[in-house]
């Protein structure tokens, strides 16, 4: 089955999956309760773990994306379900860092994948780290590195960002600064102290912890300037990857699909830096894979591992679109993450595969009101199908940001958007306070889970607790053995 066919098949089964969820929205409440009461916790060990991180996917983003997906399909938006919302277990996750009330992606992802909070801007290191200061004694191991070293599991990472970006790098790298993508960002003093750039860490990792699948963007960080990259050390890390026994390198969906059928380790880099958002990919780079297709390929390859696997999948552009104030794009990327989760659920067995879907942090997206059937990307309507006016006499969008580039310039009033197509993908959404890039928000984020040990994802949790659930599900010991 092709990757596209796999994604279509998974989508076709969602209508069958949704009614099975004990808490599915729109279901009869009494029937939902009976289904929940009949549900037995799965306390068996997990053969596989798949961790989905929607970067910047806070509660309001999930809600708005749910409504948008339902409205696009001609359904009632508020009672719609994204694929991960029908997972049986879940709770709320606290997202602060070692040094800040509001986390960035580096600490957020690192806390989830290592069980240790660090400072904003650092990953794979402990909480005593000073950003930008290389101290190898502070390195901490991720769930993937431990699972491969201690249990022989296959490991993989998928992202629509550069594969050296903060969230994917948290699975395989140690960096006191998330900006150490390649040698140009690594200070001489850090190199002298024994630290390596993130791209080099991915390629040069010893066999006992090396990624079996790594798919995303970021090609420029792996090749020298003389062939169009950004590396000044003249190293060609793509060539170094391919020199490893059986390893392959791919740059498009067709090659990825073929490689996934083989046994070799796969490095897929589909853009010089971050991959395009789905609206741009479909129009300008259709040969590159979608997030769902990369997820399907990774599972296809990893599922043949005798001891099982650990896989991280990041929907990176939820966050990146939010930063730019592009709410339509952020919600569309959330729907794309939902499609990837649907594929994973279709391709795995909940009896032996733990799936967790969560976020590293939230964003300041606000749902201001509106009638139930009004387009979620539009204005709050009035009684005569005209936008209802706010106190300043101007129409109010259903969705706005607390901060961002859509805020009014200093000394100016909020713009009047009457007549504008504010639902357009390139339309910057209004914000309360003007910032060049919308700020992360610090409230708790959701977590959804199904499979072995999923019943432990509940209540109010700290981010490092998610690591402990995965560790327990895999039956890894509490402390990593000495190297």
PDB file of C-alpha atoms in Angstrom, residues 163-318:
ATOM      1  CA  UNK A 163      15.368  17.794  12.113  1.00  0.00           C
ATOM      2  CA  UNK A 164      17.893  19.784  14.177  1.00  0.00           C
ATOM      3  CA  UNK A 165      15.157  22.021  15.616  1.00  0.00           C
ATOM      4  CA  UNK A 166      14.490  21.994  19.346  1.00  0.00           C
ATOM      5  CA  UNK A 167      11.712  19.410  19.589  1.00  0.00           C
ATOM      6  CA  UNK A 168      13.130  16.636  17.375  1.00  0.00           C
ATOM      7  CA  UNK A 169      16.663  17.262  18.640  1.00  0.00           C
ATOM      8  CA  UNK A 170      15.504  16.632  22.212  1.00  0.00           C
ATOM      9  CA  UNK A 171      15.154  12.946  21.303  1.00  0.00           C
ATOM     10  CA  UNK A 172      18.754  12.390  20.213  1.00  0.00           C
ATOM     11  CA  UNK A 173      20.993  15.346  21.117  1.00  0.00           C
ATOM     12  CA  UNK A 174      22.553  17.191  24.028  1.00  0.00           C
ATOM     13  CA  UNK A 175      22.887  20.947  23.614  1.00  0.00           C
ATOM     14  CA  UNK A 176      23.220  23.816  26.046  1.00  0.00           C
ATOM     15  CA  UNK A 177      21.895  26.003  23.233  1.00  0.00           C
ATOM     16  CA  UNK A 178      19.181  24.941  20.804  1.00  0.00           C
ATOM     17  CA  UNK A 179      20.817  27.133  18.126  1.00  0.00           C
ATOM     18  CA  UNK A 180      23.821  24.818  17.759  1.00  0.00           C
ATOM     19  CA  UNK A 181      22.289  23.373  14.580  1.00  0.00           C
ATOM     20  CA  UNK A 182      25.626  23.073  12.779  1.00  0.00           C
ATOM     21  CA  UNK A 183      29.244  24.109  13.227  1.00  0.00           C
ATOM     22  CA  UNK A 184      28.511  27.755  12.402  1.00  0.00           C
ATOM     23  CA  UNK A 185      26.419  28.079  15.554  1.00  0.00           C
ATOM     24  CA  UNK A 186      28.747  26.165  17.867  1.00  0.00           C
ATOM     25  CA  UNK A 187      31.123  28.518  19.755  1.00  0.00           C
ATOM     26  CA  UNK A 188      34.817  27.535  19.817  1.00  0.00           C
ATOM     27  CA  UNK A 189      34.769  27.288  23.608  1.00  0.00           C
ATOM     28  CA  UNK A 190      31.874  24.799  23.475  1.00  0.00           C
ATOM     29  CA  UNK A 191      33.726  22.720  20.900  1.00  0.00           C
ATOM     30  CA  UNK A 192      36.852  22.792  23.050  1.00  0.00           C
ATOM     31  CA  UNK A 193      34.817  21.621  26.058  1.00  0.00           C
ATOM     32  CA  UNK A 194      33.643  18.532  24.161  1.00  0.00           C
ATOM     33  CA  UNK A 195      30.290  19.550  22.671  1.00  0.00           C
ATOM     34  CA  UNK A 196      29.228  18.873  19.066  1.00  0.00           C
ATOM     35  CA  UNK A 197      26.686  20.559  16.858  1.00  0.00           C
ATOM     36  CA  UNK A 198      23.240  18.941  16.682  1.00  0.00           C
ATOM     37  CA  UNK A 199      23.463  17.724  13.062  1.00  0.00           C
ATOM     38  CA  UNK A 200      26.796  16.046  13.804  1.00  0.00           C
ATOM     39  CA  UNK A 201      25.322  14.361  16.865  1.00  0.00           C
ATOM     40  CA  UNK A 202      22.571  12.807  14.739  1.00  0.00           C
ATOM     41  CA  UNK A 203      24.979  11.416  12.137  1.00  0.00           C
ATOM     42  CA  UNK A 204      27.946  10.557  14.356  1.00  0.00           C
ATOM     43  CA  UNK A 205      25.956   8.853  17.130  1.00  0.00           C
ATOM     44  CA  UNK A 206      27.331   5.446  18.099  1.00  0.00           C
ATOM     45  CA  UNK A 207      25.386   2.442  16.842  1.00  0.00           C
ATOM     46  CA  UNK A 208      23.938   1.733  20.276  1.00  0.00           C
ATOM     47  CA  UNK A 209      21.886   4.955  20.257  1.00  0.00           C
ATOM     48  CA  UNK A 210      21.806   5.996  16.565  1.00  0.00           C
ATOM     49  CA  UNK A 211      18.436   6.938  15.063  1.00  0.00           C
ATOM     50  CA  UNK A 212      17.040   4.304  12.697  1.00  0.00           C
ATOM     51  CA  UNK A 213      14.729   6.825  11.039  1.00  0.00           C
ATOM     52  CA  UNK A 214      15.086  10.624  10.962  1.00  0.00           C
ATOM     53  CA  UNK A 215      12.715  12.549   8.682  1.00  0.00           C
ATOM     54  CA  UNK A 216      12.202  16.303   8.346  1.00  0.00           C
ATOM     55  CA  UNK A 217      13.885  19.408   6.994  1.00  0.00           C
ATOM     56  CA  UNK A 218      17.272  20.960   7.641  1.00  0.00           C
ATOM     57  CA  UNK A 219      19.465  19.734   4.775  1.00  0.00           C
ATOM     58  CA  UNK A 220      21.589  22.892   4.889  1.00  0.00           C
ATOM     59  CA  UNK A 221      22.882  21.968   8.349  1.00  0.00           C
ATOM     60  CA  UNK A 222      24.253  18.673   7.008  1.00  0.00           C
ATOM     61  CA  UNK A 223      26.199  19.820   3.962  1.00  0.00           C
ATOM     62  CA  UNK A 224      29.060  22.286   3.389  1.00  0.00           C
ATOM     63  CA  UNK A 225      28.733  25.730   1.894  1.00  0.00           C
ATOM     64  CA  UNK A 226      30.436  24.655  -1.342  1.00  0.00           C
ATOM     65  CA  UNK A 227      27.400  22.540  -2.248  1.00  0.00           C
ATOM     66  CA  UNK A 228      24.732  24.906  -0.967  1.00  0.00           C
ATOM     67  CA  UNK A 229      24.713  24.135   2.735  1.00  0.00           C
ATOM     68  CA  UNK A 230      25.658  26.160   5.779  1.00  0.00           C
ATOM     69  CA  UNK A 231      28.498  24.075   7.236  1.00  0.00           C
ATOM     70  CA  UNK A 232      31.888  25.800   7.182  1.00  0.00           C
ATOM     71  CA  UNK A 233      33.843  22.794   8.413  1.00  0.00           C
ATOM     72  CA  UNK A 234      33.585  21.202   4.936  1.00  0.00           C
ATOM     73  CA  UNK A 235      31.966  18.076   6.365  1.00  0.00           C
ATOM     74  CA  UNK A 236      29.319  16.382   4.238  1.00  0.00           C
ATOM     75  CA  UNK A 237      27.173  14.686   6.854  1.00  0.00           C
ATOM     76  CA  UNK A 238      24.840  13.236   4.224  1.00  0.00           C
ATOM     77  CA  UNK A 239      27.800  11.357   2.757  1.00  0.00           C
ATOM     78  CA  UNK A 240      28.819  10.319   6.271  1.00  0.00           C
ATOM     79  CA  UNK A 241      25.306   8.983   6.925  1.00  0.00           C
ATOM     80  CA  UNK A 242      25.275   6.982   3.683  1.00  0.00           C
ATOM     81  CA  UNK A 243      28.691   5.538   4.479  1.00  0.00           C
ATOM     82  CA  UNK A 244      27.154   3.726   7.432  1.00  0.00           C
ATOM     83  CA  UNK A 245      26.375   0.104   6.586  1.00  0.00           C
ATOM     84  CA  UNK A 246      22.997  -0.075   4.785  1.00  0.00           C
ATOM     85  CA  UNK A 247      21.983   3.515   5.572  1.00  0.00           C
ATOM     86  CA  UNK A 248      20.047   5.460   2.943  1.00  0.00           C
ATOM     87  CA  UNK A 249      19.312   9.122   2.265  1.00  0.00           C
ATOM     88  CA  UNK A 250      16.068  10.303   0.618  1.00  0.00           C
ATOM     89  CA  UNK A 251      14.694  13.661  -0.512  1.00  0.00           C
ATOM     90  CA  UNK A 252      11.168  12.979  -1.775  1.00  0.00           C
ATOM     91  CA  UNK A 253       8.051  10.966  -0.969  1.00  0.00           C
ATOM     92  CA  UNK A 254       8.611   8.292  -3.605  1.00  0.00           C
ATOM     93  CA  UNK A 255      12.136   7.533  -2.407  1.00  0.00           C
ATOM     94  CA  UNK A 256      10.941   7.516   1.197  1.00  0.00           C
ATOM     95  CA  UNK A 257       8.232   4.996   0.436  1.00  0.00           C
ATOM     96  CA  UNK A 258      10.751   2.707  -1.223  1.00  0.00           C
ATOM     97  CA  UNK A 259      13.288   3.086   1.585  1.00  0.00           C
ATOM     98  CA  UNK A 260      10.653   2.268   4.214  1.00  0.00           C
ATOM     99  CA  UNK A 261      10.337  -1.205   2.691  1.00  0.00           C
ATOM    100  CA  UNK A 262      14.004  -1.914   3.359  1.00  0.00           C
ATOM    101  CA  UNK A 263      16.087  -2.643   6.438  1.00  0.00           C
ATOM    102  CA  UNK A 264      18.548   0.245   6.343  1.00  0.00           C
ATOM    103  CA  UNK A 265      18.565   3.314   8.536  1.00  0.00           C
ATOM    104  CA  UNK A 266      16.823   6.239   6.806  1.00  0.00           C
ATOM    105  CA  UNK A 267      17.711   9.917   6.800  1.00  0.00           C
ATOM    106  CA  UNK A 268      15.154  11.980   4.907  1.00  0.00           C
ATOM    107  CA  UNK A 269      15.761  15.719   4.538  1.00  0.00           C
ATOM    108  CA  UNK A 270      13.095  17.374   2.420  1.00  0.00           C
ATOM    109  CA  UNK A 271      13.959  21.086   2.665  1.00  0.00           C
ATOM    110  CA  UNK A 272      17.043  23.245   3.294  1.00  0.00           C
ATOM    111  CA  UNK A 273      15.564  24.442   6.597  1.00  0.00           C
ATOM    112  CA  UNK A 274      12.005  23.859   7.830  1.00  0.00           C
ATOM    113  CA  UNK A 275       9.613  22.039   5.536  1.00  0.00           C
ATOM    114  CA  UNK A 276       6.746  24.018   4.024  1.00  0.00           C
ATOM    115  CA  UNK A 277       3.406  24.223   5.774  1.00  0.00           C
ATOM    116  CA  UNK A 278       0.890  21.888   4.172  1.00  0.00           C
ATOM    117  CA  UNK A 279      -0.810  24.598   2.117  1.00  0.00           C
ATOM    118  CA  UNK A 280       2.562  25.551   0.612  1.00  0.00           C
ATOM    119  CA  UNK A 281       3.770  21.962   0.272  1.00  0.00           C
ATOM    120  CA  UNK A 282       0.724  20.942  -1.731  1.00  0.00           C
ATOM    121  CA  UNK A 283       1.119  23.911  -4.081  1.00  0.00           C
ATOM    122  CA  UNK A 284       4.894  24.282  -4.369  1.00  0.00           C
ATOM    123  CA  UNK A 285       6.544  21.014  -3.343  1.00  0.00           C
ATOM    124  CA  UNK A 286       4.075  18.156  -3.923  1.00  0.00           C
ATOM    125  CA  UNK A 287       6.949  15.703  -4.284  1.00  0.00           C
ATOM    126  CA  UNK A 288       7.747  16.064  -0.574  1.00  0.00           C
ATOM    127  CA  UNK A 289       5.860  13.927   1.947  1.00  0.00           C
ATOM    128  CA  UNK A 290       3.123  15.081   4.305  1.00  0.00           C
ATOM    129  CA  UNK A 291       3.413  14.610   8.035  1.00  0.00           C
ATOM    130  CA  UNK A 292       1.020  11.654   7.778  1.00  0.00           C
ATOM    131  CA  UNK A 293       3.135  10.091   5.030  1.00  0.00           C
ATOM    132  CA  UNK A 294       6.351  10.510   7.022  1.00  0.00           C
ATOM    133  CA  UNK A 295       4.622   8.953  10.028  1.00  0.00           C
ATOM    134  CA  UNK A 296       3.428   5.997   7.949  1.00  0.00           C
ATOM    135  CA  UNK A 297       6.902   5.466   6.481  1.00  0.00           C
ATOM    136  CA  UNK A 298       8.561   5.620   9.892  1.00  0.00           C
ATOM    137  CA  UNK A 299       6.151   3.084  11.373  1.00  0.00           C
ATOM    138  CA  UNK A 300       6.517   0.813   8.337  1.00  0.00           C
ATOM    139  CA  UNK A 301      10.284   0.737   8.769  1.00  0.00           C
ATOM    140  CA  UNK A 302      10.392   0.596  12.578  1.00  0.00           C
ATOM    141  CA  UNK A 303       7.657  -2.023  12.974  1.00  0.00           C
ATOM    142  CA  UNK A 304       9.970  -4.694  11.597  1.00  0.00           C
ATOM    143  CA  UNK A 305      12.375  -4.256  14.514  1.00  0.00           C
ATOM    144  CA  UNK A 306      12.381  -7.475  16.581  1.00  0.00           C
ATOM    145  CA  UNK A 307      12.273  -5.649  19.932  1.00  0.00           C
ATOM    146  CA  UNK A 308       9.800  -2.925  18.995  1.00  0.00           C
ATOM    147  CA  UNK A 309      10.424   0.804  18.691  1.00  0.00           C
ATOM    148  CA  UNK A 310      10.152   4.328  20.069  1.00  0.00           C
ATOM    149  CA  UNK A 311       9.043   7.114  17.697  1.00  0.00           C
ATOM    150  CA  UNK A 312       8.624  10.884  18.160  1.00  0.00           C
ATOM    151  CA  UNK A 313       6.442  12.782  15.662  1.00  0.00           C
ATOM    152  CA  UNK A 314       6.273  16.576  15.802  1.00  0.00           C
ATOM    153  CA  UNK A 315       3.757  18.857  14.132  1.00  0.00           C
ATOM    154  CA  UNK A 316       6.119  21.832  14.140  1.00  0.00           C
ATOM    155  CA  UNK A 317       4.198  24.393  12.112  1.00  0.00           C
ATOM    156  CA  UNK A 318       1.371  24.773  14.616  1.00  0.00           C
TER     157      UNK A 318
END
